[in-house]
Short mmCIF file of C-alpha atoms in Angstrom, two decimals:
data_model
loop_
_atom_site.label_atom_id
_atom_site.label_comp_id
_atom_site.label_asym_id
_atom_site.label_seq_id
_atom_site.Cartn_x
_atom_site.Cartn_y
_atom_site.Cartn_z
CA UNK A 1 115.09 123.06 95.80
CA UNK A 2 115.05 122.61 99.59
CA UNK A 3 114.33 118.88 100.52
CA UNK A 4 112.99 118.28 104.69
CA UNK A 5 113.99 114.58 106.14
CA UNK A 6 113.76 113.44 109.58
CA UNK A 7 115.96 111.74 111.17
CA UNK A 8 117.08 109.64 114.04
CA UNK A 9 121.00 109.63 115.96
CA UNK A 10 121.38 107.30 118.38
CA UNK A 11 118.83 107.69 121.01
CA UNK A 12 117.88 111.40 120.36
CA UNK A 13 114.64 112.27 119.45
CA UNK A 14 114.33 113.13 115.68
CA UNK A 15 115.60 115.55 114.36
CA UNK A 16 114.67 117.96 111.08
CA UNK A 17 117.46 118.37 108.34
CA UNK A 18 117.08 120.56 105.55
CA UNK A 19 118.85 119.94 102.80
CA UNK A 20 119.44 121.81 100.19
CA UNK A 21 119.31 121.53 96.13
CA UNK A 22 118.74 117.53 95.85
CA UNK A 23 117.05 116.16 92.96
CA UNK A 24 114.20 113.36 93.11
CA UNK A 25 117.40 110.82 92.18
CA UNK A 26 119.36 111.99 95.06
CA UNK A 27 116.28 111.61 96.96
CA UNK A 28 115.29 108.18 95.83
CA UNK A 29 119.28 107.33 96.14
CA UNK A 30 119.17 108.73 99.97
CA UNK A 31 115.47 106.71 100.35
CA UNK A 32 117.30 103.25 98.32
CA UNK A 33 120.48 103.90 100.69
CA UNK A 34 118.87 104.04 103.93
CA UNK A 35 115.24 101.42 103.53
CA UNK A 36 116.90 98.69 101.97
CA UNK A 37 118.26 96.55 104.65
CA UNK A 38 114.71 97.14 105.81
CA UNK A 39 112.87 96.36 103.33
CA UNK A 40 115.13 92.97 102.74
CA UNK A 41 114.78 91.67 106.36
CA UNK A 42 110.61 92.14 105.59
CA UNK A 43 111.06 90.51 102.35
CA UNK A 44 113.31 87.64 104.06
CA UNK A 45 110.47 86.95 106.89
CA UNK A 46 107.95 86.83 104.16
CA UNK A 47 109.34 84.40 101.98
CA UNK A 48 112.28 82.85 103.85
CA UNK A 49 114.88 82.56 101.27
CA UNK A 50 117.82 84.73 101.31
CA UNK A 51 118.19 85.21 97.27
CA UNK A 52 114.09 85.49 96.58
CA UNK A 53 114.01 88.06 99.35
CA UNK A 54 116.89 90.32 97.01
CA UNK A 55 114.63 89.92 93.72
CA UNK A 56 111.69 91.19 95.98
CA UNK A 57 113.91 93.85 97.51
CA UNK A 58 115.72 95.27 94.11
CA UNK A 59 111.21 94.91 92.42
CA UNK A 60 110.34 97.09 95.20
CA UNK A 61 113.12 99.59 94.58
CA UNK A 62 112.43 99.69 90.89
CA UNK A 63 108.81 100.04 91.28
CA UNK A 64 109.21 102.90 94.14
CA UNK A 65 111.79 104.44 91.74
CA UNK A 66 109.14 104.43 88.91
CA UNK A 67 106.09 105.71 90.99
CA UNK A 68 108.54 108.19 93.09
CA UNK A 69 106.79 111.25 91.90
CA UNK A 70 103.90 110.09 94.00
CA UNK A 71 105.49 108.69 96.40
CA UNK A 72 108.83 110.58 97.12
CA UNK A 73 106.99 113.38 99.37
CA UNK A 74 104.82 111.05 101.29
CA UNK A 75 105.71 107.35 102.36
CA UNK A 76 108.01 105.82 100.03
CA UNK A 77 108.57 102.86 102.53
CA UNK A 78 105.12 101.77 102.86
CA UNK A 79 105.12 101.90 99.04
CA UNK A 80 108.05 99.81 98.93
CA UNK A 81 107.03 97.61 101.47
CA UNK A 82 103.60 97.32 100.02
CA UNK A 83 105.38 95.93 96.42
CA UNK A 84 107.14 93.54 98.37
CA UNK A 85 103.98 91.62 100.09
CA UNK A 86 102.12 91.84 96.74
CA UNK A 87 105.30 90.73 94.77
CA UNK A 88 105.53 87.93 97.24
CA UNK A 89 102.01 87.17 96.83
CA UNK A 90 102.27 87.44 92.90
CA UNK A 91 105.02 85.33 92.98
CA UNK A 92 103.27 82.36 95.17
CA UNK A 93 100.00 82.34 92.91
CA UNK A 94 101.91 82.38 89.66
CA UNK A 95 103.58 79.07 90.72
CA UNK A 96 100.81 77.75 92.84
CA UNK A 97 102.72 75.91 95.25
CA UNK A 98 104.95 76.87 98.35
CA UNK A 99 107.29 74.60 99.56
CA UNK A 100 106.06 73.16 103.15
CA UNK A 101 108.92 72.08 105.52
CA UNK A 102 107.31 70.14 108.76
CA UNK A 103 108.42 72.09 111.98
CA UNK A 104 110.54 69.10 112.91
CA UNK A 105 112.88 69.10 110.24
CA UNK A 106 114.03 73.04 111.22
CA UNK A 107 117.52 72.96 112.77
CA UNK A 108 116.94 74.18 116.74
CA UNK A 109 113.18 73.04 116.53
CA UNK A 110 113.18 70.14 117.71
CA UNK A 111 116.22 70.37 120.47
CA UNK A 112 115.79 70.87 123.50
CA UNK A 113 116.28 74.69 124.43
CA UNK A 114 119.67 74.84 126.71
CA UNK A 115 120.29 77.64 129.32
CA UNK A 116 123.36 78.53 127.23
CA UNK A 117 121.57 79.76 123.84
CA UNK A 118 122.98 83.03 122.61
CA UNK A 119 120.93 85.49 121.06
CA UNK A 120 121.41 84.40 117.56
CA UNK A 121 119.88 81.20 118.52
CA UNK A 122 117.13 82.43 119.61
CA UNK A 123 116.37 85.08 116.69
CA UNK A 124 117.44 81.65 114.44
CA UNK A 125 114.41 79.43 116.35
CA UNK A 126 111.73 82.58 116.04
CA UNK A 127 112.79 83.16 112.36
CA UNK A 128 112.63 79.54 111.69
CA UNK A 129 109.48 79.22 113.68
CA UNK A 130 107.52 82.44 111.54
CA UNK A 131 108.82 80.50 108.35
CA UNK A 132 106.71 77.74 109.36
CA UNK A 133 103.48 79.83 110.02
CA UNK A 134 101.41 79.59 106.67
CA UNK A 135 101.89 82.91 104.44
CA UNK A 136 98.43 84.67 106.23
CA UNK A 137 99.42 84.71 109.13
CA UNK A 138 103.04 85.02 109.16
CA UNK A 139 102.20 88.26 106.78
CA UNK A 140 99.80 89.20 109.95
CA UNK A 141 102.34 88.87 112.34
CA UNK A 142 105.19 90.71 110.62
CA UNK A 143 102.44 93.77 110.22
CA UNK A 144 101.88 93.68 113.29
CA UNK A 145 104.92 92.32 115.88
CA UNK A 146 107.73 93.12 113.18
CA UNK A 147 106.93 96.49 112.40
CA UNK A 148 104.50 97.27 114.77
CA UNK A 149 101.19 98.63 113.00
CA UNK A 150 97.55 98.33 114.94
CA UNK A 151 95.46 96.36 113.89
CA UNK A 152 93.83 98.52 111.67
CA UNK A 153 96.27 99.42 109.84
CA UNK A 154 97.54 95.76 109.30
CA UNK A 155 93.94 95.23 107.99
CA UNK A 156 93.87 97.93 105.51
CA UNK A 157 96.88 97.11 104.31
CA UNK A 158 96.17 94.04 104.10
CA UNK A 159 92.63 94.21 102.68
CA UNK A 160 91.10 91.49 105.29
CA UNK A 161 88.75 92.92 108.19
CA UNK A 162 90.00 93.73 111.61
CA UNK A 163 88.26 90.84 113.34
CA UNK A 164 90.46 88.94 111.14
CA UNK A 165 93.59 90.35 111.75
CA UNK A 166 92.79 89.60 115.46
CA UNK A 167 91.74 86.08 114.80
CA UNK A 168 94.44 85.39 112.59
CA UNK A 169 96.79 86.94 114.84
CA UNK A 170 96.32 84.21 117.90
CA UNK A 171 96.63 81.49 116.06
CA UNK A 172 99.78 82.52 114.20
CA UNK A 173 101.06 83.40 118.14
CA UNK A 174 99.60 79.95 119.51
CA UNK A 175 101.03 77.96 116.68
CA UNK A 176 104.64 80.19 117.48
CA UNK A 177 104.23 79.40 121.05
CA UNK A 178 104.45 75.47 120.06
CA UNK A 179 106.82 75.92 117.59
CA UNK A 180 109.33 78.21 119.73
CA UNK A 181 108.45 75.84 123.18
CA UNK A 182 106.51 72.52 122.41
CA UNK A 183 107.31 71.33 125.94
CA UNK A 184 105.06 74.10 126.98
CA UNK A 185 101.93 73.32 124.53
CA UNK A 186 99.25 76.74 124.44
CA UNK A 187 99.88 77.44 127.66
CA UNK A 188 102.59 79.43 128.43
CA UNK A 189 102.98 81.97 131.81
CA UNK A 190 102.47 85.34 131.28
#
């Protein structure tokens, strides 16, 4: 059985390796190996809680691992990612509430941004700040900013219609805007 993956070192451009005699388990091992710290930094924007986001991440692997003769030679990822958004949604109807946390009660949100903020700040405030979008358009946002998919392809996947995606889309950004800067309001410089 000869098995073709691309892959990426570095800055190169991809490359083709052929490797030779792996089973769909070795494949779905390689695929589990190399997607998961992927798939749990989607599942941790989605739902903002480090030990949900594992459940959501080990469901998608399980699922994927059922469906992989399907899905092994095409896109497992989008698979996987796929189970995670509708796990997350399944999850939020079966217990029909989310928990809402006002923007002002988020550590860094309401300070003052100081010209000596490290990185990890910042990545804290913009997490913190997509936690507070509501689901729809923080799901809109990580389709399209987080893993960068047009805006047809966000809408497919996520069954809604591409004027929506763009509508949905600025106000998620103009409510981040306010929530990252409130000094600056809607208007920011471009």
């Amino acid at each position: 059985m000869t098995d073709v993956a691309t892959e990426r070192w570095g800055g190169a451009p991809e490359v083709q390796v052929v490797r030779v005699g792996l089973t769909a388990e070795e494949r779905f091992t390689e695929f589990a190996r190399t997607s998961s710290a992927d798939l749990y930094r989607y599942a941790y924007l989605l739902c903002g809680d480090a030990h949900r986001a594992h459940d959501l991440v080990q469901l998608a692997l399980e699922r994927t691992f059922r469906a992989w003769t399907r899905v092994g030679d095409g896109q497992p990822f989008a698979y996987a990612r796929r189970v995670v958004m509708t796990a997350r949604i399944d999850s939020w109807r079966r217990t029909r509430r989310e928990v809402s946390v006002e923007h002002d009660t988020l550590v860094g949100l309401d300070a003052p941004a100081t010209g000596d903020s490290s990185g990890i700040e910042d990545r804290d405030r913009v997490v913190r700040a997509l936690l507070a979008l509501p689901v729809k358009q923080r799901r809109v946002v990580l389709l399209r900013y987080v893993l960068d998919r047009s805006e047809a392809e966000t809408a497919a996947e996520l069954g809604i219609a591409v004027g929506t995606v763009k509508s949905t889309g600025s106000r998620a950004l103009a409510r981040l805007r306010t929530l990252i800067a409130p000094e600056h309001g809607t208007e920011t410089e471009r």
